[in-house]
Coordinates of C-alpha atoms and ligand atoms in Angstrom, one line a residue:
M29 CA 16.6 -30.0 -23.8
I30 CA 17.2 -26.4 -22.7
T31 CA 17.7 -26.0 -18.9
L32 CA 16.1 -23.2 -17.1
G33 CA 16.9 -23.4 -13.4
A34 CA 15.4 -26.6 -12.3
M35 CA 13.2 -26.9 -15.4
S36 CA 13.9 -28.4 -18.8
V37 CA 12.1 -27.4 -21.9
P38 CA 12.1 -29.6 -25.0
E39 CA 14.5 -28.2 -27.6
H40 CA 13.0 -26.3 -30.6
S41 CA 9.9 -25.5 -28.7
P42 CA 8.9 -21.8 -28.5
L43 CA 8.1 -20.2 -25.2
Q44 CA 4.3 -19.6 -25.3
F45 CA 2.8 -16.9 -23.1
P46 CA -0.8 -16.8 -21.9
P47 CA -3.2 -15.5 -24.6
D48 CA -4.3 -12.5 -22.6
F49 CA -0.7 -11.4 -21.7
R50 CA -0.1 -7.6 -21.9
W51 CA 2.8 -6.8 -24.1
G52 CA 3.9 -3.2 -24.0
T53 CA 6.3 -0.4 -23.1
A54 CA 6.4 2.2 -20.3
T55 CA 7.1 6.0 -20.3
S56 CA 6.5 8.8 -17.8
A57 CA 5.1 12.3 -18.5
H58 CA 8.1 14.5 -17.7
Q59 CA 10.5 12.2 -19.6
V60 CA 8.5 12.4 -22.9
E61 CA 6.0 15.3 -22.9
G62 CA 8.2 18.4 -23.2
D63 CA 7.8 21.8 -21.7
N64 CA 6.6 20.8 -18.2
L65 CA 7.4 24.2 -17.0
H66 CA 5.6 24.1 -13.7
N67 CA 7.2 21.2 -11.9
D68 CA 10.2 20.8 -9.6
W69 CA 12.3 18.9 -12.1
W70 CA 12.1 21.7 -14.7
A71 CA 13.4 24.1 -12.1
W72 CA 16.1 21.7 -11.0
E73 CA 17.3 21.3 -14.6
Q74 CA 17.9 25.0 -14.8
Q75 CA 20.4 24.8 -12.0
P76 CA 24.0 24.4 -13.2
G77 CA 25.6 21.1 -12.4
R78 CA 22.4 19.2 -11.6
I79 CA 22.1 17.2 -14.9
K80 CA 24.8 15.5 -16.8
N81 CA 26.2 17.6 -19.7
G82 CA 23.9 20.4 -18.6
D83 CA 21.1 18.7 -20.5
R84 CA 17.4 19.7 -20.1
S85 CA 14.2 18.0 -20.8
G86 CA 13.2 20.8 -23.2
R87 CA 10.7 19.5 -25.8
A88 CA 11.5 16.0 -24.6
C89 CA 9.8 13.6 -27.1
D90 CA 7.2 16.2 -28.0
W91 CA 4.4 14.0 -26.7
W92 CA 2.3 16.8 -25.4
D93 CA 1.6 17.8 -29.0
H94 CA 2.3 14.6 -30.9
A95 CA 2.2 11.5 -28.7
E96 CA 0.0 9.8 -31.3
R97 CA 2.9 9.5 -33.7
D98 CA 4.7 7.2 -31.2
F99 CA 1.5 5.4 -30.4
D100 CA 1.2 4.6 -34.1
L101 CA 4.7 3.1 -33.9
A102 CA 3.9 1.1 -30.8
A103 CA 0.8 -0.3 -32.5
K104 CA 2.9 -1.2 -35.6
L105 CA 5.3 -3.0 -33.2
H106 CA 2.3 -5.1 -32.1
Q107 CA 2.2 -3.7 -28.6
N108 CA -1.2 -4.1 -26.8
A109 CA -0.3 -2.2 -23.6
H110 CA 1.3 1.1 -22.6
R111 CA 2.1 2.5 -19.1
L112 CA 2.3 6.3 -19.0
S113 CA 1.9 8.9 -16.4
V114 CA -0.1 12.1 -15.9
E115 CA 1.7 15.2 -14.9
W116 CA 0.2 16.7 -11.7
S117 CA 1.7 20.1 -12.4
R118 CA -0.1 20.4 -15.7
I119 CA -3.5 19.5 -14.3
Q120 CA -3.1 21.6 -11.1
P121 CA -0.5 24.3 -12.0
A122 CA -1.5 26.3 -8.9
P123 CA -3.1 25.2 -5.7
D124 CA -6.5 26.7 -6.7
R125 CA -6.3 26.2 -10.5
W126 CA -7.3 23.1 -12.4
D127 CA -6.5 23.0 -16.1
E128 CA -9.4 21.4 -17.9
E129 CA -7.6 21.6 -21.2
A130 CA -4.7 19.5 -19.8
I131 CA -7.2 16.9 -18.6
G132 CA -8.8 17.0 -22.0
R133 CA -5.4 16.3 -23.6
Y134 CA -4.9 13.3 -21.4
R135 CA -8.4 12.0 -22.3
E136 CA -7.3 12.4 -25.9
M137 CA -4.1 10.5 -25.4
L138 CA -5.8 7.6 -23.6
H139 CA -8.5 7.5 -26.3
A140 CA -5.8 7.4 -28.9
L141 CA -4.1 4.4 -27.2
R142 CA -7.5 2.6 -27.0
Q143 CA -8.2 3.3 -30.7
R144 CA -4.9 1.5 -31.5
G145 CA -5.8 -1.5 -29.4
I146 CA -3.3 -0.5 -26.7
Q147 CA -4.5 -0.8 -23.1
P148 CA -3.3 2.0 -20.9
M149 CA -1.9 1.7 -17.4
V150 CA -1.9 5.2 -15.8
T151 CA 0.6 6.2 -13.2
L152 CA -0.5 9.1 -11.0
H153 CA 2.9 10.2 -9.7
H154 CA 6.1 9.6 -11.5
F155 CA 8.9 11.5 -9.7
T156 CA 7.7 15.1 -10.5
N157 CA 5.8 17.5 -8.2
P158 CA 4.1 20.8 -9.0
L159 CA 6.4 23.7 -8.1
W160 CA 3.8 25.1 -5.7
F161 CA 3.7 21.8 -3.9
A162 CA 7.5 21.5 -3.8
D163 CA 7.8 25.1 -2.6
R164 CA 5.5 24.4 0.3
G165 CA 7.7 21.6 1.5
G166 CA 6.6 18.8 -0.8
W167 CA 6.3 15.3 0.6
E168 CA 7.8 16.4 4.0
R169 CA 4.6 18.3 4.9
D170 CA 2.0 16.6 7.0
D171 CA -0.7 17.5 4.5
A172 CA 1.2 16.1 1.4
A173 CA -0.8 12.9 1.2
M174 CA -4.0 14.9 1.5
L175 CA -3.0 17.3 -1.3
F176 CA -2.1 14.4 -3.5
A177 CA -5.4 12.7 -2.7
R178 CA -7.2 15.9 -3.9
F179 CA -5.4 15.7 -7.2
V180 CA -6.3 12.0 -7.6
E181 CA -9.9 12.8 -6.8
R182 CA -10.0 15.3 -9.6
V183 CA -8.1 13.5 -12.3
V184 CA -9.5 9.9 -12.1
P185 CA -13.1 10.5 -13.0
P186 CA -12.4 12.1 -16.4
L187 CA -9.9 9.4 -17.3
A188 CA -11.8 6.4 -16.0
E189 CA -13.7 6.1 -19.3
F190 CA -10.4 4.9 -20.9
A191 CA -8.3 3.4 -18.1
D192 CA -9.0 1.0 -15.2
L193 CA -5.4 -0.1 -14.4
W194 CA -3.7 2.4 -12.1
C195 CA -0.3 2.9 -10.5
T196 CA -0.5 5.3 -7.7
L197 CA 3.3 6.0 -7.3
N198 CA 6.5 5.1 -9.1
E199 CA 9.4 3.7 -7.1
P200 CA 8.6 5.5 -3.9
V201 CA 11.5 4.2 -1.9
G202 CA 14.2 5.0 -4.6
W203 CA 12.5 8.3 -5.2
A204 CA 12.5 9.3 -1.5
F205 CA 16.1 8.2 -1.2
S206 CA 17.3 10.2 -4.3
A207 CA 15.3 13.3 -3.3
Y208 CA 15.9 13.4 0.4
V209 CA 18.9 11.3 1.3
S210 CA 21.5 11.2 -1.5
G211 CA 20.2 14.5 -2.7
I212 CA 20.8 13.9 -6.4
W213 CA 17.2 14.8 -7.3
P214 CA 15.1 17.7 -6.2
P215 CA 14.8 19.0 -3.5
G216 CA 18.4 17.8 -2.9
G217 CA 17.9 16.7 0.7
R218 CA 20.7 14.9 2.6
S219 CA 19.2 13.4 5.6
I220 CA 17.8 10.0 6.4
R221 CA 15.2 11.5 8.7
R222 CA 13.8 13.6 5.9
G223 CA 13.6 10.6 3.6
L224 CA 11.8 8.5 6.2
G225 CA 9.3 11.3 6.8
A226 CA 8.6 11.6 3.1
L227 CA 8.1 7.8 2.9
T228 CA 5.4 7.9 5.5
Q229 CA 3.5 10.6 3.6
L230 CA 4.0 8.6 0.4
L231 CA 2.5 5.6 2.0
Q232 CA -0.4 7.6 3.2
G233 CA -0.8 9.2 -0.2
H234 CA -0.8 5.8 -1.9
A235 CA -3.4 4.4 0.5
A236 CA -5.7 7.4 0.0
A237 CA -5.3 7.2 -3.8
Y238 CA -6.1 3.5 -3.7
R239 CA -9.4 4.1 -1.9
I240 CA -10.3 7.1 -4.0
V241 CA -9.8 5.1 -7.3
H242 CA -11.8 2.2 -6.0
R243 CA -14.7 4.4 -4.8
L244 CA -14.8 6.1 -8.2
Q245 CA -14.2 2.9 -10.2
P246 CA -15.0 -0.2 -8.3
Q247 CA -13.6 -2.6 -10.9
A248 CA -10.2 -0.8 -11.1
Q249 CA -7.0 -2.6 -10.4
V250 CA -4.7 -0.4 -8.4
G251 CA -1.1 -0.9 -7.4
F252 CA 2.2 0.9 -7.6
A253 CA 5.5 0.3 -9.3
N254 CA 8.0 -1.1 -6.8
Y255 CA 11.7 -0.8 -7.6
F256 CA 13.3 -4.3 -7.1
R257 CA 17.0 -4.7 -7.2
L258 CA 18.9 -7.8 -6.1
F259 CA 21.5 -7.5 -3.4
D260 CA 23.8 -10.5 -3.1
P261 CA 26.6 -10.6 -0.5
A262 CA 30.0 -9.9 -2.1
N263 CA 31.4 -12.7 -0.1
A264 CA 28.8 -15.3 0.7
A265 CA 31.0 -16.7 3.5
S266 CA 31.0 -13.3 5.4
P267 CA 28.2 -13.0 7.9
F268 CA 28.6 -9.2 7.7
D269 CA 28.2 -9.1 3.9
R270 CA 25.2 -11.3 4.2
I271 CA 23.6 -9.2 6.9
V272 CA 24.0 -5.9 5.0
A273 CA 22.8 -7.4 1.7
R274 CA 19.7 -8.7 3.5
Q275 CA 19.0 -5.4 5.1
Q276 CA 19.3 -3.5 1.8
D277 CA 17.0 -6.1 0.3
R278 CA 14.5 -5.7 3.0
F279 CA 14.5 -1.9 2.8
V280 CA 14.8 -1.2 -0.9
N281 CA 12.6 -4.1 -2.1
R282 CA 10.1 -4.6 0.6
A283 CA 9.7 -1.5 2.7
F284 CA 6.8 0.1 0.7
I285 CA 5.3 -3.1 -0.5
D286 CA 5.1 -4.4 3.1
G287 CA 3.4 -1.1 3.9
T288 CA 0.7 -1.6 1.3
A289 CA 0.3 -5.3 2.2
I290 CA 0.2 -5.2 6.0
G291 CA 0.4 -1.5 6.9
R292 CA 3.9 -1.6 8.5
V293 CA 7.4 -2.3 7.4
R294 CA 8.3 -5.6 8.7
A295 CA 12.1 -5.2 8.9
F296 CA 12.0 -1.5 10.0
P297 CA 8.8 -1.0 12.0
W298 CA 9.8 2.5 13.1
V299 CA 10.0 3.7 9.4
A300 CA 6.4 4.0 8.3
N301 CA 3.7 2.6 10.4
V302 CA 0.5 3.4 8.4
P303 CA -2.1 0.9 9.4
E304 CA -4.6 2.3 6.9
A305 CA -2.3 1.3 4.1
A306 CA -2.8 -2.4 4.8
G307 CA -4.6 -4.2 1.9
T308 CA -4.1 -1.4 -0.6
M309 CA -2.5 -3.3 -3.4
D310 CA -4.4 -5.2 -6.2
F311 CA -1.3 -6.1 -8.1
V312 CA 2.4 -6.0 -7.6
G313 CA 4.2 -3.7 -10.0
V314 CA 7.7 -4.9 -10.6
N315 CA 10.4 -2.5 -12.0
Y316 CA 13.5 -4.6 -12.4
Y317 CA 16.8 -3.6 -13.9
T318 CA 19.9 -5.0 -12.2
R319 CA 21.7 -6.5 -9.2
D320 CA 24.5 -5.4 -6.9
L321 CA 27.1 -7.2 -4.8
V322 CA 27.2 -5.8 -1.3
A323 CA 30.2 -5.7 1.1
F324 CA 30.0 -4.5 4.7
D325 CA 31.4 -1.0 5.1
L326 CA 31.2 0.8 8.4
H327 CA 31.5 4.2 6.7
R328 CA 28.3 4.0 4.8
P329 CA 25.4 4.4 7.3
K330 CA 23.1 5.9 4.6
H331 CA 23.5 2.7 2.7
L332 CA 22.8 0.5 5.7
F333 CA 26.5 -0.1 6.0
G334 CA 26.9 -1.6 2.6
R335 CA 29.2 -0.8 -0.3
N336 CA 27.5 -1.8 -3.5
F337 CA 29.3 -2.7 -6.7
T338 CA 28.8 -4.6 -10.0
A339 CA 30.0 -8.2 -10.1
P340 CA 33.5 -8.0 -11.7
G341 CA 33.5 -9.2 -15.3
A342 CA 29.7 -9.3 -15.5
P343 CA 28.0 -8.1 -18.7
I344 CA 26.9 -4.5 -18.2
S345 CA 24.7 -1.9 -19.9
D346 CA 25.8 1.6 -21.0
G347 CA 26.9 4.2 -18.5
E348 CA 27.6 1.6 -15.9
Y349 CA 23.9 1.4 -15.2
G350 CA 24.4 -2.0 -13.9
E351 CA 24.9 -5.7 -14.5
I352 CA 22.7 -7.4 -17.1
Y353 CA 21.4 -10.3 -14.9
P354 CA 18.3 -12.0 -16.4
E355 CA 17.9 -14.5 -13.7
G356 CA 17.4 -11.7 -11.3
L357 CA 14.0 -11.1 -12.9
Y358 CA 12.9 -14.6 -12.0
R359 CA 14.2 -14.1 -8.4
V360 CA 12.3 -10.9 -7.9
L361 CA 9.2 -12.4 -9.4
Q362 CA 9.5 -15.1 -6.7
M363 CA 9.7 -12.3 -4.1
A364 CA 6.7 -10.5 -5.6
A365 CA 4.8 -13.8 -5.6
E366 CA 5.0 -13.9 -1.8
Y367 CA 2.3 -11.1 -1.7
R368 CA -0.2 -13.4 -3.5
K369 CA -1.4 -10.9 -6.0
P370 CA -1.2 -10.7 -9.8
I371 CA 2.0 -9.2 -11.0
F372 CA 2.8 -6.8 -13.8
I373 CA 6.4 -6.1 -14.8
T374 CA 5.9 -2.4 -15.0
E375 CA 9.4 -1.7 -16.1
N376 CA 12.4 -3.6 -17.4
G377 CA 15.1 -2.5 -19.8
L378 CA 18.6 -1.1 -20.3
P379 CA 20.5 1.8 -21.7
D380 CA 22.1 0.5 -24.9
E381 CA 22.8 3.2 -27.5
D382 CA 24.3 0.8 -30.0
D383 CA 21.6 -1.7 -29.5
D384 CA 24.0 -4.6 -29.4
R385 CA 22.7 -6.0 -26.1
R386 CA 19.0 -5.1 -26.1
S387 CA 17.6 -8.1 -28.1
D388 CA 19.5 -10.5 -26.0
F389 CA 18.3 -8.6 -22.9
I390 CA 14.7 -8.9 -23.9
V391 CA 14.8 -12.5 -24.9
S392 CA 16.8 -13.7 -21.9
H393 CA 14.6 -11.7 -19.4
L394 CA 11.4 -13.0 -21.0
R395 CA 12.7 -16.5 -20.7
Q396 CA 12.9 -15.9 -17.0
V397 CA 9.3 -14.5 -17.0
W398 CA 8.1 -17.6 -18.9
R399 CA 9.9 -19.8 -16.3
A400 CA 8.1 -18.0 -13.5
I401 CA 4.7 -18.2 -15.2
H402 CA 5.3 -21.9 -15.9
E403 CA 5.9 -22.4 -12.2
G404 CA 2.5 -20.8 -11.4
I405 CA 3.6 -17.2 -10.6
P406 CA 0.7 -15.0 -11.9
V407 CA 2.6 -12.6 -14.2
R408 CA 0.1 -10.7 -16.3
G409 CA 2.1 -8.4 -18.5
Y410 CA 5.5 -7.0 -19.4
Y411 CA 6.2 -3.3 -20.1
H412 CA 9.6 -2.7 -21.6
W413 CA 11.3 0.6 -20.6
S414 CA 11.1 2.3 -23.0
L415 CA 9.3 2.8 -26.2
V416 CA 11.5 5.8 -27.1
D417 CA 14.7 7.3 -25.9
N418 CA 13.7 9.9 -23.3
F419 CA 14.9 12.3 -20.7
E420 CA 16.7 10.2 -18.1
W421 CA 16.6 12.5 -15.1
A422 CA 20.0 13.4 -13.7
A423 CA 21.6 11.5 -16.6
G424 CA 19.9 13.8 -19.0
W425 CA 19.9 12.5 -22.6
S426 CA 23.1 10.4 -22.1
L427 CA 21.3 7.1 -21.5
K428 CA 19.3 5.6 -24.4
F429 CA 16.6 3.2 -23.2
G430 CA 14.4 3.3 -26.3
L431 CA 13.4 0.5 -28.7
I432 CA 13.1 3.6 -30.9
E433 CA 16.0 6.1 -31.2
V434 CA 15.0 9.7 -30.8
D435 CA 17.1 12.7 -31.7
P436 CA 15.6 15.3 -29.4
A437 CA 16.9 18.2 -31.6
T438 CA 15.2 17.1 -34.7
Q439 CA 12.5 14.7 -33.2
T440 CA 13.5 12.1 -35.7
R441 CA 12.6 8.5 -34.9
T442 CA 14.7 5.5 -35.9
P443 CA 13.5 2.1 -34.7
R444 CA 16.4 0.0 -33.4
P445 CA 16.8 -3.6 -34.6
S446 CA 15.7 -4.8 -31.1
A447 CA 12.3 -3.1 -31.8
S448 CA 11.5 -5.8 -34.4
V449 CA 12.7 -8.6 -32.2
Y450 CA 10.3 -7.4 -29.5
A451 CA 7.6 -6.8 -32.0
E452 CA 7.8 -10.4 -33.2
I453 CA 7.4 -11.5 -29.6
C454 CA 4.5 -9.2 -28.9
G455 CA 2.7 -10.1 -32.1
G456 CA 2.9 -13.9 -31.6
G457 CA 2.8 -14.0 -27.8
T458 CA 5.7 -16.4 -28.0
V459 CA 9.5 -16.3 -28.0
S460 CA 10.5 -18.5 -30.9
F461 CA 13.1 -21.1 -30.7
A462 CA 15.3 -19.3 -33.3
R463 CA 15.3 -16.2 -31.0
L464 CA 16.1 -18.3 -28.0
E465 CA 18.9 -20.0 -29.7
R466 CA 20.4 -16.7 -31.0
F467 CA 19.9 -14.5 -28.0
A468 CA 19.1 -16.1 -24.7
R469 CA 21.7 -16.7 -22.1
Ligands
NOJ529 C1 13.1 3.9 -13.4 C2 12.1 5.0 -13.6 O1 10.8 4.7 -13.3 C3 12.2 5.7 -15.0 O2 11.7 6.9 -14.8 C4 13.6 5.6 -15.5 O3 13.8 6.3 -16.6 C5 14.0 4.2 -15.7 N1 13.8 3.4 -14.4 C6 15.4 4.0 -16.2 O4 16.3 4.4 -15.2

């Protein structure tokens, strides 16, 4: 017998996933397309000191011209799903200009996925903003949600022929924090008040997008990708550590999702009270990477008085990205299940240039997904981050998340060994006992 939490599985039996399970990978426009000249990230990359090693997205993975080459690889690796995003600044490069050619290219890309038996999930906003929008005040303006809604209204109809699974926003809480509170992302804000203002607009923008997509495509499934991270008290016996860990959990994990479920943020009602957002989530999108231990620290008000760190001695991924903690995925799936909706794991992965932890990571995380499904949690798909190495925001090209290695200078592709491990799982819809024995922790 193998023990999985409270469950036991007969030895030598593979973990069988539901037949209609989506097996895929995730990417985002700016990280893979190249030459996204008209967004705020492109401008940010040109400023000295913003990106590690002075890296720039540049041609990225050359998807604007050649995404199909990587779609071929994804199909060869037996993937049947892919989550990608559309770049607002390409489609609306100026307030009064809509680029039909760009829309045409997205139609082509989605069609190309379909032709290869890969079902697309389309994210409408993944961290980047058109420069004109950012220059006018971005998500701090009262009309931000309305401007985003206008874009959604324009982009969904031509893409609806190929996609009916939509993510309005990617990781809104983490994004607002990095953009407006810690200031490591554009526009480099450093105030909690600004972050909270943006969050309210994002929630309104999400709610508007949800309704627009449903009006245009009644059968659509619409959600957003919520960043989940585990926060465990550094010292479980300390009530202070327990309180700050719980507050971080409530804010990071649940603020936005509560907003879309009930229209207000349960733990922080003053944050974003947007009644019209209630009931605007058809599925829970789970982005899960890691966990923190949290200790009470009076000097860190921006972090809700918590000092976060990685459990000493725990296995970690490259660049101190965080602890590798597979059981955390099971725990966040339990959290996600509280919202009583189908669940997609919209991202899960690790930076691992040498690929000596990725196979183990995939198998041991999928084992936890299987455990959740077996207990009745409705997980419908898993999108590994990422198909290819890509531009990792402020970390530039230094973190390698790809199943496939990419040299951005030559655009050479080299599938890593873990790509075949994942391909075997995707192809059979099962994790074999041999893999479990070899890799799972
Ligand atoms: C979160 C983001 O959605 C994605 O853009 C990023 O590259 C990965 N996680 C890895 O950090």
